[in-house]
mmCIF file of C-alpha atoms in Angstrom:
data_model
loop_
_atom_site.group_PDB
_atom_site.id
_atom_site.type_symbol
_atom_site.label_atom_id
_atom_site.label_comp_id
_atom_site.label_asym_id
_atom_site.label_seq_id
_atom_site.Cartn_x
_atom_site.Cartn_y
_atom_site.Cartn_z
ATOM 1 C CA MET G 1 35.165 -65.071 37.827
ATOM 2 C CA LEU G 2 33.650 -65.933 34.489
ATOM 3 C CA GLY G 3 30.362 -64.146 34.049
ATOM 4 C CA ASP G 4 28.133 -61.808 32.104
ATOM 5 C CA SER G 5 26.787 -58.310 32.828
ATOM 6 C CA LEU G 6 25.774 -59.236 36.396
ATOM 7 C CA SER G 7 29.440 -59.807 37.255
ATOM 8 C CA ALA G 8 30.881 -57.213 34.856
ATOM 9 C CA ALA G 9 29.290 -54.321 36.805
ATOM 10 C CA TYR G 10 27.049 -53.341 33.911
ATOM 11 C CA GLY G 11 25.914 -49.711 34.119
ATOM 12 C CA MET G 12 28.330 -48.730 36.894
ATOM 13 C CA ASN G 13 32.036 -48.436 37.645
ATOM 14 C CA MET G 14 33.807 -51.797 38.015
ATOM 15 C CA GLU G 15 34.757 -50.754 41.572
ATOM 16 C CA GLN G 16 31.065 -50.760 42.501
ATOM 17 C CA GLY G 17 30.390 -54.292 41.267
ATOM 18 C CA TRP G 18 29.995 -57.287 43.540
ATOM 19 C CA VAL G 19 33.076 -59.027 42.112
ATOM 20 C CA HIS G 20 35.269 -56.044 43.003
ATOM 21 C CA LEU G 21 33.706 -56.010 46.480
ATOM 22 C CA LEU G 22 34.462 -59.730 46.711
ATOM 23 C CA ALA G 23 38.091 -59.094 45.770
ATOM 24 C CA GLN G 24 38.405 -56.424 48.466
ATOM 25 C CA LYS G 25 36.817 -58.610 51.134
ATOM 26 C CA LEU G 26 38.866 -61.660 50.186
ATOM 27 C CA THR G 27 42.132 -59.703 50.057
ATOM 28 C CA ALA G 28 41.410 -58.236 53.513
ATOM 29 C CA ARG G 29 41.132 -61.803 54.871
ATOM 30 C CA SER G 30 43.948 -63.263 52.849
ATOM 31 C CA PRO G 31 46.360 -60.689 51.363
ATOM 32 C CA GLN G 32 47.877 -63.206 48.921
ATOM 33 C CA SER G 33 44.463 -63.705 47.270
ATOM 34 C CA ASN G 34 43.876 -62.477 43.762
ATOM 35 C CA VAL G 35 40.516 -62.233 42.023
ATOM 36 C CA VAL G 36 40.436 -62.085 38.233
ATOM 37 C CA ASN G 37 37.174 -60.811 36.820
ATOM 38 C CA ALA G 38 36.935 -62.216 33.289
ATOM 39 C CA SER G 39 33.255 -61.285 32.967
ATOM 40 C CA ILE G 40 31.911 -59.742 29.765
ATOM 41 C CA SER G 41 28.500 -58.138 29.405
ATOM 42 C CA GLY G 42 26.396 -60.096 26.950
ATOM 43 C CA ASP G 43 28.506 -63.262 27.219
ATOM 44 C CA THR G 44 26.883 -66.667 26.884
ATOM 45 C CA THR G 45 27.857 -70.130 28.100
ATOM 46 C CA GLY G 46 29.287 -70.766 24.631
ATOM 47 C CA GLY G 47 31.499 -67.679 24.878
ATOM 48 C CA GLY G 48 32.615 -68.672 28.351
ATOM 49 C CA ALA G 49 33.406 -72.220 27.243
ATOM 50 C CA ARG G 50 35.570 -70.860 24.411
ATOM 51 C CA ARG G 51 37.430 -68.358 26.617
ATOM 52 C CA LEU G 52 37.930 -70.483 29.729
ATOM 53 C CA PRO G 53 40.798 -72.793 28.639
ATOM 54 C CA ALA G 54 43.131 -69.843 27.973
ATOM 55 C CA LEU G 55 42.078 -68.166 31.233
ATOM 56 C CA LEU G 56 42.773 -71.343 33.206
ATOM 57 C CA LYS G 57 46.204 -71.640 31.644
ATOM 58 C CA GLU G 58 47.055 -67.971 32.208
ATOM 59 C CA HIS G 59 45.793 -67.576 35.784
ATOM 60 C CA GLU G 60 45.926 -71.114 37.280
ATOM 61 C CA PRO G 61 42.995 -70.443 39.662
ATOM 62 C CA THR G 62 42.178 -72.430 42.779
ATOM 63 C CA LEU G 63 38.489 -71.547 42.394
ATOM 64 C CA VAL G 64 36.389 -70.693 39.343
ATOM 65 C CA ILE G 65 33.020 -68.998 39.732
ATOM 66 C CA ILE G 66 30.827 -69.393 36.645
ATOM 67 C CA GLU G 67 27.947 -66.926 36.358
ATOM 68 C CA LEU G 68 26.736 -67.476 32.812
ATOM 69 C CA GLY G 69 23.530 -68.526 31.115
ATOM 70 C CA GLY G 70 21.276 -65.511 31.480
ATOM 71 C CA ASN G 71 22.008 -64.386 27.935
ATOM 72 C CA ASP G 72 21.457 -67.935 26.669
ATOM 73 C CA GLY G 73 17.973 -67.722 28.180
ATOM 74 C CA LEU G 74 17.295 -64.256 26.779
ATOM 75 C CA ARG G 75 18.149 -65.626 23.331
ATOM 76 C CA ALA G 76 16.192 -68.856 23.932
ATOM 77 C CA TYR G 77 19.229 -70.987 23.116
ATOM 78 C CA PRO G 78 18.670 -74.743 23.256
ATOM 79 C CA ILE G 79 18.890 -76.129 26.792
ATOM 80 C CA LYS G 80 21.075 -79.044 25.708
ATOM 81 C CA GLN G 81 23.609 -76.616 24.218
ATOM 82 C CA MET G 82 23.733 -74.519 27.398
ATOM 83 C CA ARG G 83 24.067 -77.611 29.591
ATOM 84 C CA THR G 84 26.914 -78.905 27.398
ATOM 85 C CA HIS G 85 28.763 -75.586 27.706
ATOM 86 C CA LEU G 86 28.282 -75.478 31.489
ATOM 87 C CA ALA G 87 29.640 -79.019 31.772
ATOM 88 C CA GLN G 88 32.614 -78.154 29.542
ATOM 89 C CA MET G 89 33.482 -75.248 31.849
ATOM 90 C CA THR G 90 33.074 -77.194 35.084
ATOM 91 C CA ARG G 91 35.134 -80.108 33.778
ATOM 92 C CA ALA G 92 37.892 -77.896 32.372
ATOM 93 C CA SER G 93 38.107 -76.063 35.699
ATOM 94 C CA LYS G 94 38.258 -79.285 37.696
ATOM 95 C CA LYS G 95 40.869 -80.714 35.316
ATOM 96 C CA ALA G 96 42.930 -77.583 36.055
ATOM 97 C CA ASN G 97 42.611 -78.453 39.791
ATOM 98 C CA ALA G 98 40.212 -75.607 40.533
ATOM 99 C CA LYS G 99 37.106 -75.869 42.651
ATOM 100 C CA VAL G 100 33.945 -74.653 40.928
ATOM 101 C CA LEU G 101 30.974 -72.592 42.010
ATOM 102 C CA LEU G 102 28.102 -72.354 39.525
ATOM 103 C CA LEU G 103 25.801 -69.375 39.925
ATOM 104 C CA ALA G 104 22.496 -70.277 38.314
ATOM 105 C CA ALA G 105 20.601 -67.990 35.984
ATOM 106 C CA GLU G 106 16.922 -67.846 35.135
ATOM 107 C CA ALA G 107 15.234 -67.790 31.742
ATOM 108 C CA PRO G 108 12.508 -65.229 31.058
ATOM 109 C CA PRO G 109 9.025 -66.549 31.911
ATOM 110 C CA ASN G 110 7.697 -65.710 28.433
ATOM 111 C CA LEU G 111 9.615 -68.756 27.125
ATOM 112 C CA GLY G 112 7.161 -71.041 28.874
ATOM 113 C CA ARG G 113 7.170 -73.194 31.963
ATOM 114 C CA ARG G 114 8.805 -76.205 30.312
ATOM 115 C CA TYR G 115 11.770 -74.196 29.013
ATOM 116 C CA THR G 116 12.246 -72.187 32.206
ATOM 117 C CA THR G 117 12.076 -75.305 34.388
ATOM 118 C CA MET G 118 14.560 -77.204 32.230
ATOM 119 C CA PHE G 119 16.779 -74.125 32.138
ATOM 120 C CA ARG G 120 16.777 -73.769 35.947
ATOM 121 C CA ASP G 121 17.288 -77.507 36.490
ATOM 122 C CA SER G 122 20.321 -77.536 34.169
ATOM 123 C CA TYR G 123 22.497 -75.912 36.823
ATOM 124 C CA THR G 124 21.628 -78.457 39.492
ATOM 125 C CA GLU G 125 22.051 -81.326 37.040
ATOM 126 C CA VAL G 126 25.510 -80.156 35.930
ATOM 127 C CA ALA G 127 26.538 -79.491 39.537
ATOM 128 C CA GLN G 128 25.465 -82.972 40.645
ATOM 129 C CA GLN G 129 26.948 -84.680 37.606
ATOM 130 C CA ASP G 130 30.322 -82.941 37.974
ATOM 131 C CA ASP G 131 30.303 -82.701 41.788
ATOM 132 C CA VAL G 132 30.581 -78.908 41.995
ATOM 133 C CA ALA G 133 28.845 -76.320 44.158
ATOM 134 C CA VAL G 134 25.826 -74.422 42.849
ATOM 135 C CA LEU G 135 23.802 -71.474 44.105
ATOM 136 C CA PRO G 136 20.339 -70.473 42.876
ATOM 137 C CA PHE G 137 19.867 -67.229 40.956
ATOM 138 C CA ILE G 138 21.645 -64.661 43.144
ATOM 139 C CA VAL G 139 19.546 -61.770 41.840
ATOM 140 C CA GLU G 140 16.185 -63.396 42.521
ATOM 141 C CA HIS G 141 15.154 -61.302 45.553
ATOM 142 C CA ILE G 142 16.758 -58.129 44.229
ATOM 143 C CA PHE G 143 14.527 -58.190 41.140
ATOM 144 C CA LEU G 144 11.565 -57.719 43.469
ATOM 145 C CA SER G 145 12.799 -54.286 44.605
ATOM 146 C CA GLU G 146 12.718 -51.359 42.168
ATOM 147 C CA GLN G 147 15.104 -49.465 44.462
ATOM 148 C CA LEU G 148 17.794 -52.102 43.835
ATOM 149 C CA MET G 149 17.470 -52.181 40.050
ATOM 150 C CA GLN G 150 18.818 -49.950 37.324
ATOM 151 C CA ARG G 151 16.358 -48.151 35.063
ATOM 152 C CA ASP G 152 16.498 -51.009 32.551
ATOM 153 C CA GLY G 153 14.786 -53.260 35.103
ATOM 154 C CA THR G 154 17.264 -56.038 34.279
ATOM 155 C CA HIS G 155 20.501 -55.142 36.047
ATOM 156 C CA PRO G 156 21.036 -54.590 39.777
ATOM 157 C CA ASN G 157 22.281 -51.124 40.735
ATOM 158 C CA ALA G 158 25.288 -50.196 42.886
ATOM 159 C CA GLU G 159 23.204 -50.402 46.075
ATOM 160 C CA ALA G 160 22.393 -54.051 45.300
ATOM 161 C CA GLN G 161 25.986 -55.168 44.767
ATOM 162 C CA PRO G 162 26.856 -55.832 48.447
ATOM 163 C CA LEU G 163 23.668 -57.911 48.666
ATOM 164 C CA LEU G 164 24.830 -60.070 45.747
ATOM 165 C CA LEU G 165 28.134 -60.589 47.516
ATOM 166 C CA ASP G 166 26.280 -61.560 50.710
ATOM 167 C CA VAL G 167 24.569 -64.395 48.814
ATOM 168 C CA VAL G 168 27.825 -65.788 47.402
ATOM 169 C CA TRP G 169 30.206 -65.185 50.336
ATOM 170 C CA PRO G 170 29.299 -68.084 52.703
ATOM 171 C CA THR G 171 29.566 -70.701 49.943
ATOM 172 C CA LEU G 172 32.779 -69.144 48.665
ATOM 173 C CA LEU G 173 34.358 -69.350 52.116
ATOM 174 C CA GLU G 174 33.252 -72.947 52.462
ATOM 175 C CA LEU G 175 34.867 -73.830 49.128
ATOM 176 C CA LEU G 176 38.065 -72.055 50.150
ATOM 177 C CA GLY G 177 38.133 -74.032 53.397
ATOM 178 C CA ASP G 178 37.459 -71.127 55.749
ATOM 179 C CA PRO G 179 34.947 -72.292 58.343
ATOM 180 C CA SER G 180 34.671 -68.931 60.148
ATOM 181 C CA ASN G 181 32.185 -67.712 57.502
ATOM 182 C CA GLU G 182 32.620 -64.041 58.451
#
C-alpha cells in the first residue's frame, strides 16, 4: 500500500485505519498474506515514485495499491507531472510482476473545472494506458457526512474506515483471483 494520509490513518491509531482493517480481513482469508503499509501523510505522487523502487525490491509484492495524488491537487501541481509519476509507479509495479490498483484522488474545486477534470481523468487515462485497475475517489461519499469526518473536514474518522475498506475490497479480491467476493 503506497498512499498518503488517507491510508496512513491520519489522526487515529494505525490499527483503526482502513489498511490495517484490510490486512486483518485478508489474513483471516489467507493466513500467508502480508500487507505492507508504506503510506506517509502528506506524500505526493513524486514522493511515491521515488520510494517505490526500493519498496518493490524489499517486499516483492504480488499487488500494489497506489493511493496518491490528493496532495498533488492540494498543491496545484501540474497535471502532466502527476500523470507521469502515476505511470512510473504503475509501470515499475508491473515490471516487478505485481498487479496494480490505482485509487483515484480529487483536486479541490477552487482550482477550477478544467484542472479538476483533467486531474480526475488522469487516473483513468493511466489505468487504461498501463492496463491496471482503477477505482474512483474512495472517500467521495464519506465527505458528505460530517459524522464520518474528523474535525479538520478533510480526513475520514475511525468510524469511516470500514466503509473505505468496503469500497476497495471487491476489486481487491478480483485482482487476487478470489471470485467469492466475501
